[in-house]
CSV table of N, CA and C in Angstrom, one decimal:
chain,number,residue,atom,x,y,z
C,1,MET,N,-14.1,-4.6,7.0
C,1,MET,CA,-12.7,-4.4,7.5
C,1,MET,C,-11.9,-3.2,6.5
C,2,PHE,N,-11.1,-2.6,6.7
C,2,PHE,CA,-10.9,-1.6,5.9
C,2,PHE,C,-9.2,-1.2,5.7
C,3,ILE,N,-8.8,-1.6,5.3
C,3,ILE,CA,-7.5,-1.5,4.5
C,3,ILE,C,-6.6,-0.7,4.0
C,4,LEU,N,-5.5,0.1,4.6
C,4,LEU,CA,-5.3,1.0,3.6
C,4,LEU,C,-4.1,0.5,3.4
C,5,GLY,N,-3.2,0.3,2.0
C,5,GLY,CA,-2.4,0.2,1.3
C,5,GLY,C,-1.6,1.2,0.9
C,6,ILE,N,0.1,1.3,1.1
C,6,ILE,CA,0.4,2.5,0.4
C,6,ILE,C,1.9,1.8,0.0
C,7,ASP,N,1.8,2.7,-1.2
C,7,ASP,CA,3.4,2.6,-2.0
C,7,ASP,C,4.1,3.7,-1.3
C,8,PRO,N,5.4,3.3,-0.5
C,8,PRO,CA,5.8,4.7,0.0
C,8,PRO,C,7.3,5.1,-0.7
C,9,GLY,N,6.9,6.3,-0.5
C,9,GLY,CA,8.2,7.0,-1.5
C,9,GLY,C,8.2,8.8,-1.2
C,10,ILE,N,9.1,9.1,-1.4
C,10,ILE,CA,9.2,11.3,-1.0
C,10,ILE,C,8.5,12.0,-1.6
C,11,GLU,N,8.4,12.0,-3.1
C,11,GLU,CA,8.0,12.6,-4.3
C,11,GLU,C,6.5,12.3,-4.7
C,12,ARG,N,7.0,10.4,-4.9
C,12,ARG,CA,5.0,10.7,-5.0
C,12,ARG,C,5.1,9.1,-3.8
C,13,CYS,N,3.3,9.5,-3.3
C,13,CYS,CA,3.2,7.9,-2.3
C,13,CYS,C,2.2,7.5,-2.3
C,14,GLY,N,1.8,6.3,-3.2
C,14,GLY,CA,0.1,6.0,-3.3
C,14,GLY,C,0.0,5.5,-2.5
C,15,TRP,N,-1.3,5.6,-2.2
C,15,TRP,CA,-2.3,4.8,-0.9
C,15,TRP,C,-3.6,4.5,-1.2
C,16,GLY,N,-4.3,3.3,-1.3
C,16,GLY,CA,-5.6,3.0,-1.3
C,16,GLY,C,-6.2,2.2,-0.2
C,17,VAL,N,-7.5,2.6,-0.1
C,17,VAL,CA,-8.4,1.9,0.8
C,17,VAL,C,-9.0,1.2,0.1
C,18,LEU,N,-9.2,-0.2,0.9
C,18,LEU,CA,-9.9,-1.4,0.5
C,18,LEU,C,-11.1,-1.7,1.5
C,19,SER,N,-12.8,-2.1,1.2
C,19,SER,CA,-13.2,-2.8,2.4
C,19,SER,C,-13.5,-4.4,2.0
C,20,GLU,N,-13.3,-4.8,2.9
C,20,GLU,CA,-13.7,-6.6,2.7
C,20,GLU,C,-14.6,-6.3,3.9
C,21,THR,N,-15.7,-7.1,3.4
C,21,THR,CA,-16.8,-7.7,3.9
C,21,THR,C,-17.2,-9.7,3.0
C,22,LYS,N,-17.3,-10.2,4.3
C,22,LYS,CA,-18.1,-11.1,3.3
C,22,LYS,C,-17.4,-11.7,2.6
C,23,SER,N,-15.9,-11.8,2.1
C,23,SER,CA,-14.6,-12.4,1.1
C,23,SER,C,-14.7,-11.5,0.0
C,24,VAL,N,-15.5,-10.0,0.3
C,24,VAL,CA,-15.8,-9.9,-1.4
C,24,VAL,C,-15.4,-8.1,-1.0
C,25,VAL,N,-14.2,-8.0,-1.7
C,25,VAL,CA,-13.2,-6.6,-1.9
C,25,VAL,C,-13.2,-5.5,-3.0
C,26,THR,N,-13.6,-4.4,-2.1
C,26,THR,CA,-14.4,-3.4,-2.5
C,26,THR,C,-13.3,-2.0,-2.6
C,27,PRO,N,-13.1,-1.4,-3.5
C,27,PRO,CA,-12.3,-0.1,-3.3
C,27,PRO,C,-13.0,0.8,-2.7
C,28,VAL,N,-12.5,1.7,-2.0
C,28,VAL,CA,-13.0,3.1,-1.5
C,28,VAL,C,-13.0,4.3,-1.7
C,29,ASP,N,-11.8,4.4,-1.7
C,29,ASP,CA,-10.4,5.3,-2.5
C,29,ASP,C,-9.4,4.9,-2.8
C,30,TYR,N,-9.3,6.0,-3.7
C,30,TYR,CA,-7.3,5.6,-3.6
C,30,TYR,C,-6.7,7.0,-4.3
C,31,GLY,N,-5.5,7.5,-4.3
C,31,GLY,CA,-4.7,8.8,-5.0
C,31,GLY,C,-3.3,8.5,-4.6
C,32,CYS,N,-3.0,9.6,-4.6
C,32,CYS,CA,-1.3,9.8,-4.5
C,32,CYS,C,-0.5,10.7,-4.1
C,33,ILE,N,0.5,10.9,-2.9
C,33,ILE,CA,-0.1,12.2,-2.1
C,33,ILE,C,1.5,12.3,-3.1
C,34,PHE,N,1.4,14.0,-2.9
C,34,PHE,CA,2.9,14.1,-4.2
C,34,PHE,C,3.3,15.1,-2.9
C,35,THR,N,5.0,15.8,-2.5
C,35,THR,CA,5.6,16.5,-2.2
C,35,THR,C,6.3,17.0,-3.0
C,36,SER,N,6.7,18.4,-2.4
C,36,SER,CA,7.5,19.3,-3.9
C,36,SER,C,8.8,18.8,-3.5
C,37,LYS,N,9.6,19.1,-4.5
C,37,LYS,CA,11.1,18.8,-4.6
C,37,LYS,C,11.4,20.2,-4.0
C,38,GLU,N,11.2,21.8,-4.0
C,38,GLU,CA,11.4,22.4,-3.6
C,38,GLU,C,11.7,22.6,-2.4
C,39,ASP,N,11.4,21.7,-1.6
C,39,ASP,CA,11.2,21.7,-0.1
C,39,ASP,C,12.2,20.7,0.6
C,40,SER,N,12.8,21.0,1.8
C,40,SER,CA,13.6,20.0,2.5
C,40,SER,C,12.9,18.8,2.6
C,41,ASP,N,13.6,17.6,2.5
C,41,ASP,CA,13.8,16.3,2.9
C,41,ASP,C,12.5,16.1,4.5
C,42,ALA,N,13.0,17.0,5.1
C,42,ALA,CA,12.4,17.3,6.6
C,42,ALA,C,10.8,17.6,6.8
C,43,LYS,N,10.9,18.1,5.7
C,43,LYS,CA,9.7,19.3,5.2
C,43,LYS,C,9.0,18.0,4.5
C,44,ARG,N,9.7,17.4,4.0
C,44,ARG,CA,8.5,16.3,2.9
C,44,ARG,C,8.1,15.6,3.2
C,45,LEU,N,8.9,15.2,4.5
C,45,LEU,CA,8.2,14.1,5.2
C,45,LEU,C,7.4,13.9,6.3
C,46,LEU,N,7.2,15.7,7.0
C,46,LEU,CA,6.4,16.1,7.8
C,46,LEU,C,4.6,15.9,7.0
C,47,ASN,N,5.2,16.5,5.5
C,47,ASN,CA,3.8,16.4,4.9
C,47,ASN,C,3.5,15.2,4.7
C,48,LEU,N,4.1,14.4,3.9
C,48,LEU,CA,3.6,13.5,4.0
C,48,LEU,C,3.1,12.5,5.2
C,49,TYR,N,3.8,12.6,6.9
C,49,TYR,CA,2.8,12.4,7.7
C,49,TYR,C,1.7,12.9,7.8
C,50,ASN,N,2.1,14.4,7.8
C,50,ASN,CA,0.1,15.0,7.9
C,50,ASN,C,-0.7,14.2,7.0
C,51,GLU,N,-0.6,14.3,5.6
C,51,GLU,CA,-1.5,13.1,4.8
C,51,GLU,C,-1.9,12.0,5.3
C,52,ILE,N,-0.7,11.4,5.6
C,52,ILE,CA,-1.4,9.9,6.3
C,52,ILE,C,-1.9,10.0,7.2
C,53,ILE,N,-1.7,10.8,8.3
C,53,ILE,CA,-3.0,10.8,9.2
C,53,ILE,C,-4.1,11.4,8.9
C,54,ASP,N,-4.3,12.5,8.1
C,54,ASP,CA,-5.4,12.7,7.2
C,54,ASP,C,-6.2,12.0,7.1
C,55,LEU,N,-5.6,10.5,6.1
C,55,LEU,CA,-6.0,9.0,5.4
C,55,LEU,C,-6.4,8.2,6.7
C,56,ILE,N,-6.0,8.5,7.9
C,56,ILE,CA,-6.3,7.0,8.9
C,56,ILE,C,-7.7,8.5,9.5
C,57,LYS,N,-7.6,9.4,9.8
C,57,LYS,CA,-8.6,10.1,10.5
C,57,LYS,C,-10.0,9.7,9.9
C,58,LYS,N,-9.7,9.8,8.0
C,58,LYS,CA,-11.1,10.2,7.3
C,58,LYS,C,-11.4,8.8,7.4
C,59,PHE,N,-10.7,7.1,7.1
C,59,PHE,CA,-11.3,6.1,6.6
C,59,PHE,C,-10.9,5.5,7.8
C,60,LYS,N,-10.1,5.2,9.0
C,60,LYS,CA,-10.5,4.5,9.9
C,60,LYS,C,-10.0,3.0,9.9
C,61,PRO,N,-9.1,2.8,8.9
C,61,PRO,CA,-8.2,1.3,8.5
C,61,PRO,C,-8.1,0.7,10.0
C,62,GLU,N,-8.5,-0.2,9.3
C,62,GLU,CA,-8.1,-1.5,11.0
C,62,GLU,C,-6.7,-1.9,10.8
C,63,GLY,N,-6.1,-2.1,9.7
C,63,GLY,CA,-4.7,-1.9,9.6
C,63,GLY,C,-3.9,-1.7,8.1
C,64,ILE,N,-2.7,-1.3,8.2
C,64,ILE,CA,-2.2,-0.7,7.2
C,64,ILE,C,-0.7,-1.6,6.8
C,65,ALA,N,-0.7,-2.0,5.0
C,65,ALA,CA,-0.1,-2.8,4.4
C,65,ALA,C,0.4,-1.9,4.1
C,66,VAL,N,2.4,-1.9,3.8
C,66,VAL,CA,2.9,-0.9,3.3
C,66,VAL,C,4.0,-1.9,2.3
C,67,GLU,N,4.5,-1.5,1.0
C,67,GLU,CA,5.4,-2.2,0.6
C,67,GLU,C,6.4,-1.8,1.1
C,68,GLU,N,7.5,-3.4,1.1
C,68,GLU,CA,8.5,-2.8,1.7
C,68,GLU,C,9.4,-2.6,0.6
C,69,ILE,N,10.6,-2.2,1.0
C,69,ILE,CA,11.8,-0.9,0.1
C,69,ILE,C,12.0,-2.5,-1.0
C,70,PHE,N,12.4,-1.6,-1.4
C,70,PHE,CA,13.4,-2.7,-3.1
C,70,PHE,C,14.8,-2.2,-3.1
C,71,PHE,N,15.5,-3.1,-2.6
C,71,PHE,CA,17.3,-2.3,-2.9
C,71,PHE,C,17.5,-2.3,-4.3
C,72,ASN,N,17.7,-1.5,-5.0
C,72,ASN,CA,17.9,-1.5,-6.1
C,72,ASN,C,20.1,-0.4,-6.3
C,73,ASN,N,20.3,0.0,-7.2
C,73,ASN,CA,21.3,0.7,-7.2
C,73,ASN,C,21.8,1.8,-7.1
C,74,ASN,N,20.9,2.9,-6.2
C,74,ASN,CA,20.6,3.5,-5.8
C,74,ASN,C,20.3,3.9,-4.2
C,75,ALA,N,21.4,4.3,-3.5
C,75,ALA,CA,21.5,4.0,-2.3
C,75,ALA,C,20.7,5.3,-2.1
C,76,LYS,N,20.8,6.5,-2.1
C,76,LYS,CA,20.2,7.3,-1.9
C,76,LYS,C,18.3,7.4,-1.7
C,77,THR,N,18.6,6.9,-2.9
C,77,THR,CA,17.1,6.5,-3.0
C,77,THR,C,16.2,5.3,-2.1
C,78,VAL,N,17.6,4.8,-1.6
C,78,VAL,CA,17.0,3.5,-0.9
C,78,VAL,C,16.3,4.1,0.4
C,79,ILE,N,17.1,5.4,0.7
C,79,ILE,CA,17.3,6.0,2.4
C,79,ILE,C,16.3,6.6,2.7
C,80,ILE,N,15.7,7.5,1.3
C,80,ILE,CA,14.8,8.4,1.4
C,80,ILE,C,13.5,7.6,1.5
C,81,VAL,N,13.3,6.4,0.8
C,81,VAL,CA,12.1,5.7,0.7
C,81,VAL,C,12.1,5.4,2.3
C,82,GLY,N,12.7,4.4,2.6
C,82,GLY,CA,13.1,4.1,3.9
C,82,GLY,C,12.6,4.7,5.1
C,83,GLU,N,13.0,6.2,4.9
C,83,GLU,CA,12.4,7.3,5.8
C,83,GLU,C,11.0,7.4,5.4
C,84,ALA,N,10.2,7.6,4.3
C,84,ALA,CA,8.9,7.0,4.2
C,84,ALA,C,8.7,6.8,4.6
C,85,ARG,N,9.2,5.6,5.0
C,85,ARG,CA,8.3,3.7,5.2
C,85,ARG,C,8.5,3.7,7.0
C,86,GLY,N,9.1,5.0,7.3
C,86,GLY,CA,9.1,5.3,8.6
C,86,GLY,C,8.4,6.0,9.7
C,87,VAL,N,8.0,7.1,8.6
C,87,VAL,CA,7.0,8.2,8.9
C,87,VAL,C,5.5,7.9,9.3
C,88,ILE,N,5.2,6.5,7.8
C,88,ILE,CA,4.2,5.5,7.1
C,88,ILE,C,3.7,4.9,9.0
C,89,MET,N,5.1,4.5,9.1
C,89,MET,CA,4.8,3.3,10.2
C,89,MET,C,4.5,4.1,11.3
C,90,LEU,N,5.2,5.1,11.7
C,90,LEU,CA,5.0,5.8,12.8
C,90,LEU,C,3.7,6.2,13.4
C,91,ALA,N,3.3,6.7,12.3
C,91,ALA,CA,1.9,7.8,11.6
C,91,ALA,C,1.1,6.4,12.5
C,92,ALA,N,1.3,5.0,11.9
C,92,ALA,CA,0.1,3.5,12.4
C,92,ALA,C,0.3,3.6,13.7
C,93,GLU,N,1.7,3.7,14.2
C,93,GLU,CA,1.8,2.9,15.4
C,93,GLU,C,1.7,4.3,16.6
C,94,ILE,N,1.3,5.7,16.5
C,94,ILE,CA,1.0,6.5,17.1
C,94,ILE,C,-0.7,6.3,16.8
C,95,ASN,N,-1.3,5.7,16.4
C,95,ASN,CA,-2.8,5.7,16.2
C,95,ASN,C,-3.3,4.1,16.3
C,96,LYS,N,-2.3,3.3,17.0
C,96,LYS,CA,-2.7,2.3,17.1
C,96,LYS,C,-3.1,1.0,16.6
C,97,ILE,N,-2.8,1.6,14.8
C,97,ILE,CA,-2.8,0.4,14.2
C,97,ILE,C,-2.0,-0.3,13.5
C,98,PRO,N,-2.3,-1.5,13.2
C,98,PRO,CA,-1.1,-2.8,12.9
C,98,PRO,C,-1.0,-2.8,11.5
C,99,VAL,N,1.0,-2.8,11.6
C,99,VAL,CA,1.4,-2.5,10.0
C,99,VAL,C,1.9,-3.9,9.5
C,100,PHE,N,1.4,-4.2,8.2
C,100,PHE,CA,2.0,-5.3,7.6
C,100,PHE,C,2.4,-4.8,6.5
C,101,SER,N,3.8,-5.5,6.4
C,101,SER,CA,5.0,-5.5,5.3
C,101,SER,C,5.0,-6.6,4.5
C,102,TYR,N,4.9,-5.9,2.9
C,102,TYR,CA,4.9,-7.0,2.3
C,102,TYR,C,6.0,-6.9,0.9
C,103,SER,N,6.7,-7.8,0.8
C,103,SER,CA,8.1,-7.5,-0.4
C,103,SER,C,7.5,-7.4,-1.5
C,104,PRO,N,8.2,-7.0,-2.6
C,104,PRO,CA,7.7,-6.5,-4.1
C,104,PRO,C,7.3,-8.2,-4.7
C,105,LEU,N,7.7,-9.2,-4.5
C,105,LEU,CA,7.7,-10.0,-4.8
C,105,LEU,C,6.3,-11.1,-4.1
C,106,LYS,N,6.6,-10.7,-2.7
C,106,LYS,CA,5.2,-11.7,-2.1
C,106,LYS,C,3.9,-10.6,-2.9
C,107,ILE,N,4.3,-9.7,-3.4
C,107,ILE,CA,2.7,-8.9,-3.7
C,107,ILE,C,2.4,-9.0,-5.4
C,108,LYS,N,3.5,-9.7,-6.0
C,108,LYS,CA,3.1,-9.7,-7.3
C,108,LYS,C,2.9,-11.6,-7.1
C,109,MET,N,3.4,-12.5,-6.6
C,109,MET,CA,2.7,-14.1,-6.0
C,109,MET,C,1.2,-13.8,-5.7
C,110,ALA,N,1.0,-13.0,-4.8
C,110,ALA,CA,-0.3,-12.4,-4.0
C,110,ALA,C,-1.2,-12.4,-5.6
C,111,ILE,N,-0.5,-11.3,-6.3
C,111,ILE,CA,-2.1,-11.1,-7.1
C,111,ILE,C,-1.8,-11.1,-8.3
C,112,THR,N,-1.1,-11.9,-8.9
C,112,THR,CA,-0.4,-12.9,-10.3
C,112,THR,C,-0.4,-13.9,-10.6
C,113,GLY,N,-0.1,-14.3,-9.3
C,113,GLY,CA,0.6,-16.1,-8.8
C,113,GLY,C,1.5,-16.2,-9.7
C,114,TYR,N,2.5,-15.3,-10.1
C,114,TYR,CA,3.6,-15.2,-10.4
C,114,TYR,C,4.4,-14.1,-9.6
C,115,GLY,N,6.0,-15.1,-9.2
C,115,GLY,CA,7.0,-13.4,-8.5
C,115,GLY,C,7.7,-12.8,-9.4
C,116,ARG,N,8.2,-13.3,-11.0
C,116,ARG,CA,8.1,-12.1,-11.8
C,116,ARG,C,7.5,-11.4,-12.4
C,117,ALA,N,6.5,-11.6,-12.6
C,117,ALA,CA,5.7,-10.8,-12.9
C,117,ALA,C,5.8,-9.1,-13.2
C,118,ASP,N,5.6,-8.7,-14.2
C,118,ASP,CA,5.7,-6.9,-14.3
C,118,ASP,C,4.9,-6.3,-14.0
C,119,LYS,N,5.0,-5.0,-14.4
C,119,LYS,CA,4.5,-3.9,-13.5
C,119,LYS,C,3.0,-4.0,-14.4
C,120,GLU,N,3.1,-4.1,-15.4
C,120,GLU,CA,1.9,-3.8,-16.4
C,120,GLU,C,0.7,-4.9,-15.9
C,121,GLN,N,1.5,-6.2,-15.6
C,121,GLN,CA,0.7,-7.6,-15.3
C,121,GLN,C,-0.4,-7.2,-14.0
C,122,VAL,N,0.5,-6.7,-12.9
C,122,VAL,CA,0.2,-6.6,-11.7
C,122,VAL,C,-1.2,-5.5,-11.8
C,123,GLN,N,-1.1,-4.8,-12.5
C,123,GLN,CA,-1.5,-3.2,-12.7
C,123,GLN,C,-3.1,-3.8,-13.4
C,124,TYR,N,-2.8,-4.7,-14.4
C,124,TYR,CA,-4.2,-5.3,-15.2
C,124,TYR,C,-4.6,-6.2,-14.1
C,125,MET,N,-4.3,-7.0,-13.3
C,125,MET,CA,-4.8,-8.2,-11.7
C,125,MET,C,-5.6,-6.7,-11.6
C,126,VAL,N,-5.0,-6.1,-10.5
C,126,VAL,CA,-5.6,-4.8,-9.8
C,126,VAL,C,-6.6,-4.2,-10.6
C,127,LYS,N,-6.6,-4.1,-11.7
C,127,LYS,CA,-7.9,-3.7,-12.5
C,127,LYS,C,-9.1,-4.1,-12.5
C,128,ASN,N,-8.9,-5.4,-13.1
C,128,ASN,CA,-10.1,-7.0,-12.8
C,128,ASN,C,-9.9,-7.3,-11.8
C,129,VAL,N,-9.8,-7.1,-10.6
C,129,VAL,CA,-9.9,-8.2,-9.3
C,129,VAL,C,-10.8,-6.8,-8.7
C,130,LEU,N,-10.4,-5.5,-8.9
C,130,LEU,CA,-11.5,-4.4,-8.7
C,130,LEU,C,-12.4,-3.7,-9.2
C,131,HIS,N,-12.4,-4.2,-10.4
C,131,HIS,CA,-14.0,-4.0,-11.2
C,131,HIS,C,-13.9,-2.3,-11.5
C,132,LEU,N,-12.3,-1.8,-11.5
C,132,LEU,CA,-12.0,-0.7,-12.5
C,132,LEU,C,-12.5,-0.4,-13.2
C,133,LYS,N,-12.7,0.9,-13.7
C,133,LYS,CA,-13.2,0.7,-15.6
C,133,LYS,C,-11.5,1.3,-16.0
C,134,SER,N,-10.4,1.6,-15.7
C,134,SER,CA,-9.0,1.7,-15.8
C,134,SER,C,-8.1,1.3,-14.8
C,135,VAL,N,-6.5,1.0,-15.1
C,135,VAL,CA,-5.3,1.2,-14.1
C,135,VAL,C,-5.4,2.3,-13.6
C,136,PRO,N,-5.5,2.9,-12.3
C,136,PRO,CA,-5.3,4.0,-11.2
C,136,PRO,C,-3.9,4.6,-11.6
C,137,LYS,N,-3.3,6.1,-12.2
C,137,LYS,CA,-2.9,6.8,-12.2
C,137,LYS,C,-2.7,7.6,-11.5
C,138,PRO,N,-1.2,7.8,-11.0
C,138,PRO,CA,0.3,7.0,-11.5
C,138,PRO,C,0.2,5.9,-11.1
C,139,ASP,N,1.3,5.3,-11.7
C,139,ASP,CA,1.7,3.7,-11.0
C,139,ASP,C,1.6,4.0,-9.6
C,140,ASP,N,2.1,4.5,-8.4
C,140,ASP,CA,2.3,4.3,-7.5
C,140,ASP,C,1.2,4.1,-6.7
C,141,THR,N,-0.5,4.8,-7.0
C,141,THR,CA,-1.8,4.7,-6.8
C,141,THR,C,-2.1,2.7,-7.1
C,142,ALA,N,-2.1,2.6,-8.7
C,142,ALA,CA,-2.1,1.0,-8.6
C,142,ALA,C,-1.3,0.0,-7.5
C,143,ASP,N,0.3,0.2,-7.5
C,143,ASP,CA,0.8,-0.2,-6.0
C,143,ASP,C,0.7,-0.3,-4.9
C,144,ALA,N,-0.1,0.5,-4.9
C,144,ALA,CA,-0.9,0.5,-3.5
C,144,ALA,C,-2.2,-0.1,-3.4
C,145,LEU,N,-2.6,-0.1,-4.2
C,145,LEU,CA,-4.3,-0.9,-4.2
C,145,LEU,C,-3.6,-2.4,-4.2
C,146,ALA,N,-2.7,-2.9,-4.9
C,146,ALA,CA,-1.9,-3.7,-4.7
C,146,ALA,C,-1.5,-4.5,-3.8
C,147,VAL,N,-1.0,-3.6,-3.0
C,147,VAL,CA,-0.2,-4.1,-1.5
C,147,VAL,C,-1.7,-4.2,-0.5
C,148,ALA,N,-2.5,-3.3,-0.7
C,148,ALA,CA,-3.8,-3.4,0.3
C,148,ALA,C,-4.4,-4.7,-0.3
C,149,LEU,N,-4.6,-5.2,-2.0
C,149,LEU,CA,-4.9,-6.7,-1.8
C,149,LEU,C,-4.4,-7.3,-1.6
C,150,THR,N,-2.8,-7.7,-1.4
C,150,THR,CA,-2.3,-8.7,-1.0
C,150,THR,C,-2.5,-8.8,0.6
C,151,HIS,N,-3.0,-7.9,1.4
C,151,HIS,CA,-2.9,-8.1,2.6
C,151,HIS,C,-4.4,-8.5,3.1
C,152,CYS,N,-5.4,-8.7,1.8
C,152,CYS,CA,-6.8,-8.9,2.2
C,152,CYS,C,-6.4,-10.5,1.7
C,153,PHE,N,-5.6,-10.7,0.3
C,153,PHE,CA,-5.3,-12.4,0.8
C,153,PHE,C,-4.9,-13.3,1.6
C,154,THR,N,-3.5,-12.5,2.0
C,154,THR,CA,-3.3,-13.2,2.5
C,154,THR,C,-3.8,-13.2,4.6
C,155,TYR,N,-4.4,-11.8,4.7
C,155,TYR,CA,-5.2,-12.1,6.1
C,155,TYR,C,-6.0,-12.9,5.9
C,156,LYS,N,-6.8,-13.4,5.2
C,156,LYS,CA,-7.7,-14.4,4.4
C,156,LYS,C,-7.1,-15.8,4.6
C,157,LEU,N,-6.4,-15.6,3.4
C,157,LEU,CA,-5.6,-17.2,3.7
C,157,LEU,C,-4.9,-17.7,5.1
C,158,ASN,N,-4.3,-16.8,6.1
C,158,ASN,CA,-4.3,-17.0,7.3
C,158,ASN,C,-5.3,-17.2,7.9
C,159,LYS,N,-5.9,-16.8,7.8
C,159,LYS,CA,-7.1,-17.2,8.8
C,159,LYS,C,-7.9,-18.3,8.8
C,160,LEU,N,-7.8,-19.1,7.5
C,160,LEU,CA,-8.2,-20.5,7.1
C,160,LEU,C,-7.5,-21.3,7.6
C,161,ILE,N,-6.3,-21.5,7.9
C,161,ILE,CA,-4.8,-22.1,8.0
C,161,ILE,C,-5.0,-21.8,9.2
C,162,SER,N,-5.4,-21.3,9.9
C,162,SER,CA,-5.7,-20.8,11.9
C,162,SER,C,-6.9,-21.7,12.1
C,163,ARG,N,-7.9,-21.6,11.3
C,163,ARG,CA,-9.0,-22.6,11.3
C,163,ARG,C,-9.0,-24.1,11.1
C,164,SER,N,-8.0,-24.7,10.7
C,164,SER,CA,-7.8,-26.0,10.1
C,164,SER,C,-7.3,-26.3,10.9
C,165,LYS,N,-6.5,-25.8,11.6
C,165,LYS,CA,-5.5,-26.3,13.0
C,165,LYS,C,-6.4,-26.8,13.6
C,166,LYS,N,-7.4,-25.6,14.0
C,166,LYS,CA,-7.9,-25.9,15.7
C,166,LYS,C,-8.9,-27.4,15.8
């Protein structure tokens, strides 16, 4: 199973593809999509959409895990990140790929076991769980891998729970 994890953003959008076979999770590829501040928001969203479509075509994920929006004090940031999330979800829906959303709290719990873990703790665990030589940069890339890992762990747990109910 290939999972595409995404940390949505308009300036930087982290992504990571993981493969899970027989309970072994392996990083396939990861990176970050950058858009130019010189472009209009509409053009940046179109560029993001096209890049996500390219990733879908290249890796053919069976699911896309996306981080939910964390509400902060900057309403403009929340709105544009919401628009980026919408573009990502649209690309997934057009390609008939299910989307799974995870809150920052759920991601931190799944990766570190502690919902108030800081960014460095999450990145350290991503690096170690995936046996990477270093933490992927920029941070958005490591965050995207954390989202994908969260889905792998959650999917596996839900499968076990489902089996035990039978």
